[in-house]
Amino acid sequence: MVKKEMIAMLLAGGQGSRLGVLTSKMAKPAVSFGGKYRIIDFPLSNCINSGVDTVGVLTQYQPLRLNTHIGIGIPWDLDRNVGGVTVLPPYEKSSNSEWYTGTANAIYQNLEYMEMYNPDYVLILGGDHIYKMDYEVMLDFHKSNGAEVTLAAMPVPMEEAKRFGIVIADENKKIIDFQEKPAEPRSNLASMGIYIFNWKTLREALIAKKDQPALDFGKHVIPFCHENGAPLYVYEFNSYWKDVGTLHSYWEANMELIDIIPEFNLYEEYWKIYTDSSILPPQYISFEGEAERCIVGEGTDIYGRVHNSVIGRGVTIGRGTVIKDSIIMNNVTIGENCSINKAIIAEDAVLGNGIELGLWDEEPNDTNAEIYDKGLVTIGEKSNIPSGVKVGKNTVIFGITDKDDYNDGCLASGKSIIKVGD
């Protein structure tokens, strides 16, 4: 096998439970984002744009959609004879079968994959953040400082630092201490979960800590390297980075894409975001249709009016329907004369005619008030909503529903319909 200078290991097995029904049947990195993309497209595009052409993608939770999307890596130019992209699910060994139990445990279980390339450096990435980063610049920083481990971190407001893993470094960016969600933070540099290791250092640490339950980089591997005298440095990142781990942050990040001057630009020629683009016809907006300040995916037919929204591929929006401040994912069908406000509608959902979403005052959600909040209406994938239904805020609907599931044709604010068997 040809030796590689740096390979990437992309952790993409997370459930993303704070996204509620959006991740009931798929891993968080497979969730649609920005109309035509999926979340995992961003770290994969960063890899190929940074010259990293060997990527192991570690999957676990509901991997089918993710595996199908990645395929052999053609959209990212990762269909290589040597290297390229390789999906790495947990597998049965001769002596035992073990799920990935922590971030570093997942990497440890794939030592053999990494040994094939005998890299000088290993880049560890999460598969569920929205950002653009040149990993080659981070590697140059790693080399120039003689580091064995480099952590990417970004400044956060000091009053928010207690929510993060915090890195304390000296004036040369050498790490001297860590704080995990500290009550009194000594720094505002928050770890991003992006690491570069010297391969020898990583291998020794994983083997030494292999019996640690739920082996984790932040809690176990990096402190082990630090305690054993390995030089650790922090690479400060000062550009856009978004954890879309909650429904509101996911909605907010999509809405930011359609700002007049977006903070995160999908259209830069020098740093393209690649995805699996099926061959679809162009968008169609009818004479009475309207799309204002929107992202609209290929193959979408708009007969109604859409404002300040992100619309995926293959969507149909009926005559007289008005959509505002919403995310409509791929292959959704919305009937005529509907009113949709601040909703997230997942893939392949079907909505009848005359439906109204986002009515009335907010009430805490009765299923999970921490997930379904901020006034959003959330519709799970392949859900079906009958004509004429009225739905309040902080609500969730998941499954094939009929008029009998609603109280006089209404779902009050804060209420849920989740039909698990559908």
C-alpha positions as a Python dict, from the first residue, in 0.01 Angstrom:
ca = {
    (1, 'M'): (0, 0, 0),
    (2, 'V'): (127, 347, -89),
    (3, 'K'): (229, 557, 212),
    (4, 'K'): (23, 873, 276),
    (5, 'E'): (147, 1184, 452),
    (6, 'M'): (-190, 1247, 624),
    (7, 'I'): (-514, 1053, 626),
    (8, 'A'): (-846, 1163, 777),
    (9, 'M'): (-1075, 966, 1009),
    (10, 'L'): (-1423, 1114, 999),
    (11, 'L'): (-1654, 1023, 1289),
    (12, 'A'): (-2002, 1004, 1138),
    (13, 'G'): (-2187, 757, 1359),
    (14, 'G'): (-2368, 998, 1590),
    (15, 'Q'): (-2743, 980, 1636),
    (16, 'G'): (-2794, 1352, 1690),
    (17, 'S'): (-3083, 1294, 1929),
    (18, 'R'): (-3133, 1668, 1988),
    (19, 'L'): (-3260, 1691, 1628),
    (20, 'G'): (-3561, 1486, 1733),
    (21, 'V'): (-3754, 1308, 1459),
    (22, 'L'): (-3513, 1437, 1190),
    (23, 'T'): (-3266, 1168, 1302),
    (24, 'S'): (-3512, 892, 1392),
    (25, 'K'): (-3413, 696, 1080),
    (26, 'M'): (-3076, 842, 983),
    (27, 'A'): (-2748, 955, 1137),
    (28, 'K'): (-2708, 1329, 1195),
    (29, 'P'): (-2437, 1370, 924),
    (30, 'A'): (-2690, 1244, 666),
    (31, 'V'): (-2949, 1515, 742),
    (32, 'S'): (-3018, 1756, 454),
    (33, 'F'): (-2871, 2105, 476),
    (34, 'G'): (-2885, 2412, 255),
    (35, 'G'): (-3128, 2269, 1),
    (36, 'K'): (-2910, 2027, -196),
    (37, 'Y'): (-2645, 1918, 57),
    (38, 'R'): (-2613, 1684, 353),
    (39, 'I'): (-2418, 1780, 665),
    (40, 'I'): (-2135, 1535, 592),
    (41, 'D'): (-2067, 1708, 258),
    (42, 'F'): (-1888, 1989, 442),
    (43, 'P'): (-1606, 1794, 612),
    (44, 'L'): (-1569, 1570, 305),
    (45, 'S'): (-1536, 1876, 79),
    (46, 'N'): (-1289, 2031, 325),
    (47, 'C'): (-1076, 1715, 293),
    (48, 'I'): (-1049, 1714, -85),
    (49, 'N'): (-1009, 2094, -100),
    (50, 'S'): (-722, 2056, 150),
    (51, 'G'): (-547, 1784, -51),
    (52, 'V'): (-646, 1502, 187),
    (53, 'D'): (-742, 1218, -48),
    (54, 'T'): (-770, 928, 197),
    (55, 'V'): (-1070, 938, 431),
    (56, 'G'): (-1210, 668, 657),
    (57, 'V'): (-1575, 739, 745),
    (58, 'L'): (-1678, 568, 1069),
    (59, 'T'): (-2051, 494, 1073),
    (60, 'Q'): (-2273, 329, 1331),
    (61, 'Y'): (-2622, 466, 1397),
    (62, 'Q'): (-2875, 417, 1110),
    (63, 'P'): (-2601, 420, 841),
    (64, 'L'): (-2800, 328, 527),
    (65, 'R'): (-2875, 683, 407),
    (66, 'L'): (-2519, 792, 481),
    (67, 'N'): (-2360, 493, 308),
    (68, 'T'): (-2581, 537, 1),
    (69, 'H'): (-2495, 908, -17),
    (70, 'I'): (-2118, 853, 9),
    (71, 'G'): (-2106, 556, -231),
    (72, 'I'): (-1752, 529, -368),
    (73, 'G'): (-1684, 899, -321),
    (74, 'I'): (-1731, 1021, -679),
    (75, 'P'): (-1878, 1369, -598),
    (76, 'W'): (-1575, 1455, -382),
    (77, 'D'): (-1316, 1306, -621),
    (78, 'L'): (-1251, 1040, -358),
    (79, 'D'): (-1300, 739, -587),
    (80, 'R'): (-930, 654, -585),
    (81, 'N'): (-747, 329, -658),
    (82, 'V'): (-521, 408, -363),
    (83, 'G'): (-686, 585, -74),
    (84, 'G'): (-1015, 758, -150),
    (85, 'V'): (-1312, 721, 83),
    (86, 'T'): (-1381, 403, 281),
    (87, 'V'): (-1688, 348, 498),
    (88, 'L'): (-1587, 181, 826),
    (89, 'P'): (-1882, 37, 1022),
    (90, 'P'): (-1835, -170, 1339),
    (91, 'Y'): (-1776, -532, 1248),
    (92, 'E'): (-1760, -874, 1413),
    (93, 'K'): (-1412, -983, 1513),
    (94, 'S'): (-1311, -1347, 1564),
    (95, 'S'): (-1329, -1319, 1942),
    (96, 'N'): (-1604, -1064, 2002),
    (97, 'S'): (-1840, -816, 1845),
    (98, 'E'): (-1825, -461, 1977),
    (99, 'W'): (-2004, -140, 1892),
    (100, 'Y'): (-1807, 182, 1885),
    (101, 'T'): (-1835, 301, 2246),
    (102, 'G'): (-1656, 637, 2224),
    (103, 'T'): (-1484, 860, 1970),
    (104, 'A'): (-1138, 720, 2036),
    (105, 'N'): (-1264, 363, 2074),
    (106, 'A'): (-1402, 390, 1719),
    (107, 'I'): (-1059, 498, 1593),
    (108, 'Y'): (-885, 223, 1794),
    (109, 'Q'): (-1106, -42, 1632),
    (110, 'N'): (-976, 74, 1293),
    (111, 'L'): (-603, 65, 1364),
    (112, 'E'): (-558, -189, 1085),
    (113, 'Y'): (-710, 52, 831),
    (114, 'M'): (-470, 329, 935),
    (115, 'E'): (-170, 94, 939),
    (116, 'M'): (-232, 15, 571),
    (117, 'Y'): (-122, 369, 483),
    (118, 'N'): (142, 412, 756),
    (119, 'P'): (74, 788, 757),
    (120, 'D'): (292, 1051, 915),
    (121, 'Y'): (-18, 1227, 1049),
    (122, 'V'): (-382, 1141, 1124),
    (123, 'L'): (-657, 1403, 1107),
    (124, 'I'): (-958, 1333, 1332),
    (125, 'L'): (-1285, 1501, 1230),
    (126, 'G'): (-1649, 1509, 1330),
    (127, 'G'): (-1907, 1459, 1057),
    (128, 'D'): (-2171, 1696, 1188),
    (129, 'H'): (-2052, 2056, 1170),
    (130, 'I'): (-2093, 2327, 906),
    (131, 'Y'): (-1766, 2506, 825),
    (132, 'K'): (-1484, 2551, 573),
    (133, 'M'): (-1131, 2481, 691),
    (134, 'D'): (-803, 2425, 507),
    (135, 'Y'): (-656, 2132, 696),
    (136, 'E'): (-327, 2178, 509),
    (137, 'V'): (-276, 2512, 686),
    (138, 'M'): (-343, 2341, 1019),
    (139, 'L'): (-91, 2070, 929),
    (140, 'D'): (173, 2334, 846),
    (141, 'F'): (110, 2487, 1190),
    (142, 'H'): (146, 2140, 1348),
    (143, 'K'): (478, 2077, 1173),
    (144, 'S'): (629, 2421, 1233),
    (145, 'N'): (571, 2392, 1609),
    (146, 'G'): (706, 2039, 1637),
    (147, 'A'): (371, 1931, 1782),
    (148, 'E'): (268, 1572, 1838),
    (149, 'V'): (-97, 1671, 1883),
    (150, 'T'): (-270, 1986, 1755),
    (151, 'L'): (-625, 2078, 1853),
    (152, 'A'): (-835, 2321, 1651),
    (153, 'A'): (-1016, 2570, 1873),
    (154, 'M'): (-1216, 2884, 1820),
    (155, 'P'): (-1275, 3185, 2043),
    (156, 'V'): (-1620, 3204, 2204),
    (157, 'P'): (-1764, 3479, 2425),
    (158, 'M'): (-1626, 3434, 2777),
    (159, 'E'): (-1976, 3415, 2922),
    (160, 'E'): (-2047, 3112, 2698),
    (161, 'A'): (-1713, 2936, 2758),
    (162, 'K'): (-1853, 2726, 3043),
    (163, 'R'): (-2056, 2526, 2787),
    (164, 'F'): (-1743, 2398, 2605),
    (165, 'G'): (-1424, 2205, 2651),
    (166, 'I'): (-1174, 2486, 2704),
    (167, 'V'): (-806, 2492, 2604),
    (168, 'I'): (-550, 2699, 2799),
    (169, 'A'): (-234, 2783, 2604),
    (170, 'D'): (76, 3002, 2649),
    (171, 'E'): (179, 3288, 2420),
    (172, 'N'): (331, 3038, 2173),
    (173, 'K'): (1, 2844, 2147),
    (174, 'K'): (145, 2551, 2345),
    (175, 'I'): (-128, 2389, 2553),
    (176, 'I'): (-70, 2394, 2927),
    (177, 'D'): (-410, 2285, 3061),
    (178, 'F'): (-769, 2184, 2982),
    (179, 'Q'): (-1104, 2259, 3142),
    (180, 'E'): (-1415, 2056, 3062),
    (181, 'K'): (-1725, 2282, 3080),
    (182, 'P'): (-1573, 2487, 3363),
    (183, 'A'): (-1776, 2699, 3604),
    (184, 'E'): (-1496, 2956, 3594),
    (185, 'P'): (-1318, 2934, 3256),
    (186, 'R'): (-957, 3051, 3233),
    (187, 'S'): (-971, 3090, 2854),
    (188, 'N'): (-1228, 3142, 2578),
    (189, 'L'): (-1071, 2895, 2332),
    (190, 'A'): (-1325, 2617, 2278),
    (191, 'S'): (-1217, 2284, 2131),
    (192, 'M'): (-1380, 2206, 1796),
    (193, 'G'): (-1321, 1830, 1807),
    (194, 'I'): (-1071, 1853, 1519),
    (195, 'Y'): (-729, 1704, 1590),
    (196, 'I'): (-404, 1628, 1408),
    (197, 'F'): (-188, 1355, 1565),
    (198, 'N'): (151, 1224, 1476),
    (199, 'W'): (66, 866, 1380),
    (200, 'K'): (315, 715, 1626),
    (201, 'T'): (175, 924, 1914),
    (202, 'L'): (-186, 835, 1830),
    (203, 'R'): (-113, 464, 1792),
    (204, 'E'): (71, 442, 2124),
    (205, 'A'): (-201, 632, 2310),
    (206, 'L'): (-486, 421, 2166),
    (207, 'I'): (-312, 96, 2252),
    (208, 'A'): (-222, 217, 2603),
    (209, 'K'): (-581, 325, 2676),
    (210, 'K'): (-766, 54, 2482),
    (211, 'D'): (-933, -94, 2792),
    (212, 'Q'): (-1076, 240, 2903),
    (213, 'P'): (-1459, 220, 2890),
    (214, 'A'): (-1612, 462, 2634),
    (215, 'L'): (-1265, 572, 2523),
    (216, 'D'): (-1287, 939, 2422),
    (217, 'F'): (-1037, 1185, 2275),
    (218, 'G'): (-1122, 1484, 2492),
    (219, 'K'): (-1156, 1290, 2818),
    (220, 'H'): (-888, 1022, 2784),
    (221, 'V'): (-653, 1021, 2483),
    (222, 'I'): (-546, 1387, 2476),
    (223, 'P'): (-498, 1409, 2857),
    (224, 'F'): (-290, 1088, 2833),
    (225, 'C'): (-67, 1245, 2566),
    (226, 'H'): (-36, 1563, 2773),
    (227, 'E'): (56, 1374, 3091),
    (228, 'N'): (321, 1178, 2902),
    (229, 'G'): (498, 1491, 2783),
    (230, 'A'): (385, 1502, 2420),
    (231, 'P'): (397, 1864, 2292),
    (232, 'L'): (35, 1978, 2236),
    (233, 'Y'): (-55, 2296, 2049),
    (234, 'V'): (-377, 2482, 1976),
    (235, 'Y'): (-459, 2600, 1623),
    (236, 'E'): (-692, 2899, 1647),
    (237, 'F'): (-974, 2908, 1390),
    (238, 'N'): (-1151, 3240, 1335),
    (239, 'S'): (-1399, 3172, 1058),
    (240, 'Y'): (-1757, 3038, 1040),
    (241, 'W'): (-1823, 2715, 1232),
    (242, 'K'): (-2166, 2594, 1334),
    (243, 'D'): (-2274, 2299, 1544),
    (244, 'V'): (-2621, 2220, 1406),
    (245, 'G'): (-2697, 1988, 1695),
    (246, 'T'): (-3036, 2134, 1792),
    (247, 'L'): (-3343, 2202, 1581),
    (248, 'H'): (-3314, 2576, 1640),
    (249, 'S'): (-2941, 2592, 1552),
    (250, 'Y'): (-3013, 2378, 1244),
    (251, 'W'): (-3296, 2612, 1139),
    (252, 'E'): (-3083, 2920, 1217),
    (253, 'A'): (-2784, 2796, 1013),
    (254, 'N'): (-3008, 2735, 711),
    (255, 'M'): (-3164, 3079, 745),
    (256, 'E'): (-2816, 3238, 756),
    (257, 'L'): (-2747, 3099, 409),
    (258, 'I'): (-3004, 3332, 259),
    (259, 'D'): (-2888, 3654, 424),
    (260, 'I'): (-2816, 3932, 173),
    (261, 'I'): (-2447, 3895, 260),
    (262, 'P'): (-2429, 3543, 406),
    (263, 'E'): (-2173, 3482, 678),
    (264, 'F'): (-2128, 3133, 530),
    (265, 'N'): (-2105, 3145, 150),
    (266, 'L'): (-2196, 2836, -53),
    (267, 'Y'): (-2095, 2999, -382),
    (268, 'E'): (-1720, 3058, -352),
    (269, 'E'): (-1536, 2924, -656),
    (270, 'Y'): (-1211, 2857, -472),
    (271, 'W'): (-1368, 2641, -198),
    (272, 'K'): (-1656, 2447, -344),
    (273, 'I'): (-1886, 2224, -144),
    (274, 'Y'): (-1947, 1899, -331),
    (275, 'T'): (-2240, 1661, -302),
    (276, 'D'): (-2413, 1374, -478),
    (277, 'S'): (-2607, 1560, -749),
    (278, 'S'): (-2866, 1339, -912),
    (279, 'I'): (-2959, 1428, -1267),
    (280, 'L'): (-3274, 1633, -1215),
    (281, 'P'): (-3454, 1889, -1430),
    (282, 'P'): (-3411, 2259, -1340),
    (283, 'Q'): (-3642, 2441, -1100),
    (284, 'Y'): (-3978, 2554, -1235),
    (285, 'I'): (-4158, 2861, -1102),
    (286, 'S'): (-4500, 2911, -1257),
    (287, 'F'): (-4654, 3242, -1367),
    (288, 'E'): (-4836, 3281, -1034),
    (289, 'G'): (-4544, 3135, -837),
    (290, 'E'): (-4289, 3342, -647),
    (291, 'A'): (-3959, 3274, -469),
    (292, 'E'): (-3807, 3563, -275),
    (293, 'R'): (-3475, 3539, -88),
    (294, 'C'): (-3465, 3160, -110),
    (295, 'I'): (-3240, 2869, -193),
    (296, 'V'): (-3428, 2635, -428),
    (297, 'G'): (-3303, 2289, -525),
    (298, 'E'): (-3310, 2123, -867),
    (299, 'G'): (-3629, 1964, -991),
    (300, 'T'): (-3854, 2173, -764),
    (301, 'D'): (-4189, 2305, -892),
    (302, 'I'): (-4324, 2620, -727),
    (303, 'Y'): (-4682, 2723, -799),
    (304, 'G'): (-4727, 2914, -470),
    (305, 'R'): (-4519, 3182, -295),
    (306, 'V'): (-4202, 3113, -96),
    (307, 'H'): (-4023, 3373, 117),
    (308, 'N'): (-3700, 3354, 317),
    (309, 'S'): (-3681, 2975, 301),
    (310, 'V'): (-3453, 2688, 202),
    (311, 'I'): (-3618, 2445, -39),
    (312, 'G'): (-3460, 2111, -128),
    (313, 'R'): (-3461, 1908, -449),
    (314, 'G'): (-3769, 1759, -612),
    (315, 'V'): (-4018, 1958, -399),
    (316, 'T'): (-4369, 2046, -521),
    (317, 'I'): (-4547, 2350, -376),
    (318, 'G'): (-4912, 2391, -478),
    (319, 'R'): (-5105, 2695, -599),
    (320, 'G'): (-5207, 2947, -334),
    (321, 'T'): (-4963, 2807, -78),
    (322, 'V'): (-4747, 3057, 115),
    (323, 'I'): (-4426, 2942, 285),
    (324, 'K'): (-4220, 3169, 513),
    (325, 'D'): (-3901, 3120, 719),
    (326, 'S'): (-3901, 2743, 664),
    (327, 'I'): (-3682, 2450, 562),
    (328, 'I'): (-3844, 2209, 316),
    (329, 'M'): (-3625, 1905, 248),
    (330, 'N'): (-3600, 1689, -65),
    (331, 'N'): (-3903, 1537, -237),
    (332, 'V'): (-4167, 1697, -14),
    (333, 'T'): (-4512, 1748, -167),
    (334, 'I'): (-4722, 2038, -35),
    (335, 'G'): (-5079, 2087, -156),
    (336, 'E'): (-5271, 2401, -248),
    (337, 'N'): (-5371, 2697, -29),
    (338, 'C'): (-5148, 2604, 263),
    (339, 'S'): (-4987, 2851, 506),
    (340, 'I'): (-4651, 2738, 646),
    (341, 'N'): (-4454, 2950, 894),
    (342, 'K'): (-4121, 2862, 1060),
    (343, 'A'): (-4142, 2491, 987),
    (344, 'I'): (-3887, 2214, 926),
    (345, 'I'): (-4038, 1953, 695),
    (346, 'A'): (-3823, 1644, 641),
    (347, 'E'): (-3778, 1441, 323),
    (348, 'D'): (-4065, 1269, 140),
    (349, 'A'): (-4337, 1421, 359),
    (350, 'V'): (-4678, 1478, 198),
    (351, 'L'): (-4906, 1762, 306),
    (352, 'G'): (-5264, 1794, 179),
    (353, 'N'): (-5452, 2110, 83),
    (354, 'G'): (-5545, 2398, 313),
    (355, 'I'): (-5300, 2306, 590),
    (356, 'E'): (-5184, 2581, 830),
    (357, 'L'): (-4858, 2536, 1026),
    (358, 'G'): (-4720, 2769, 1295),
    (359, 'L'): (-5037, 2915, 1447),
    (360, 'W'): (-5118, 3056, 1792),
    (361, 'D'): (-4896, 3133, 2091),
    (362, 'E'): (-4606, 2913, 2199),
    (363, 'E'): (-4652, 2642, 2462),
    (364, 'P'): (-4387, 2396, 2595),
    (365, 'N'): (-4384, 2073, 2395),
    (366, 'D'): (-4536, 1775, 2575),
    (367, 'T'): (-4289, 1520, 2433),
    (368, 'N'): (-3959, 1706, 2478),
    (369, 'A'): (-3969, 2077, 2555),
    (370, 'E'): (-3590, 2109, 2512),
    (371, 'I'): (-3589, 1970, 2156),
    (372, 'Y'): (-3912, 2108, 2007),
    (373, 'D'): (-3890, 2474, 2101),
    (374, 'K'): (-3834, 2830, 1970),
    (375, 'G'): (-4171, 2829, 1793),
    (376, 'L'): (-4077, 2570, 1530),
    (377, 'V'): (-4308, 2314, 1368),
    (378, 'T'): (-4122, 1990, 1294),
    (379, 'I'): (-4253, 1729, 1046),
    (380, 'G'): (-4062, 1399, 1025),
    (381, 'E'): (-3967, 1223, 702),
    (382, 'K'): (-4235, 1033, 506),
    (383, 'S'): (-4504, 1186, 727),
    (384, 'N'): (-4848, 1245, 584),
    (385, 'I'): (-5078, 1526, 701),
    (386, 'P'): (-5442, 1532, 584),
    (387, 'S'): (-5601, 1836, 425),
    (388, 'G'): (-5742, 2116, 637),
    (389, 'V'): (-5534, 2054, 950),
    (390, 'K'): (-5424, 2349, 1169),
    (391, 'V'): (-5100, 2313, 1372),
    (392, 'G'): (-4957, 2535, 1646),
    (393, 'K'): (-4598, 2619, 1746),
    (394, 'N'): (-4345, 2392, 1928),
    (395, 'T'): (-4516, 2092, 1770),
    (396, 'V'): (-4394, 1770, 1610),
    (397, 'I'): (-4569, 1532, 1371),
    (398, 'F'): (-4413, 1204, 1263),
    (399, 'G'): (-4587, 927, 1072),
    (400, 'I'): (-4891, 871, 854),
    (401, 'T'): (-5171, 1066, 1020),
    (402, 'D'): (-5541, 1105, 951),
    (403, 'K'): (-5814, 1342, 1071),
    (404, 'D'): (-5883, 1121, 1378),
    (405, 'D'): (-5534, 1200, 1511),
    (406, 'Y'): (-5625, 1568, 1548),
    (407, 'N'): (-5863, 1739, 1791),
    (408, 'D'): (-6129, 1896, 1569),
    (409, 'G'): (-5869, 1915, 1293),
    (410, 'C'): (-5618, 2096, 1517),
    (411, 'L'): (-5288, 2017, 1687),
    (412, 'A'): (-5248, 2277, 1961),
    (413, 'S'): (-4917, 2448, 2035),
    (414, 'G'): (-4684, 2223, 2233),
    (415, 'K'): (-4858, 1900, 2127),
    (416, 'S'): (-4710, 1598, 1944),
    (417, 'I'): (-4821, 1318, 1717),
    (418, 'I'): (-4548, 1054, 1689),
    (419, 'K'): (-4655, 725, 1531),
    (420, 'V'): (-4344, 514, 1585),
    (421, 'G'): (-4462, 217, 1382),
    (422, 'D'): (-4500, 414, 1058),
}
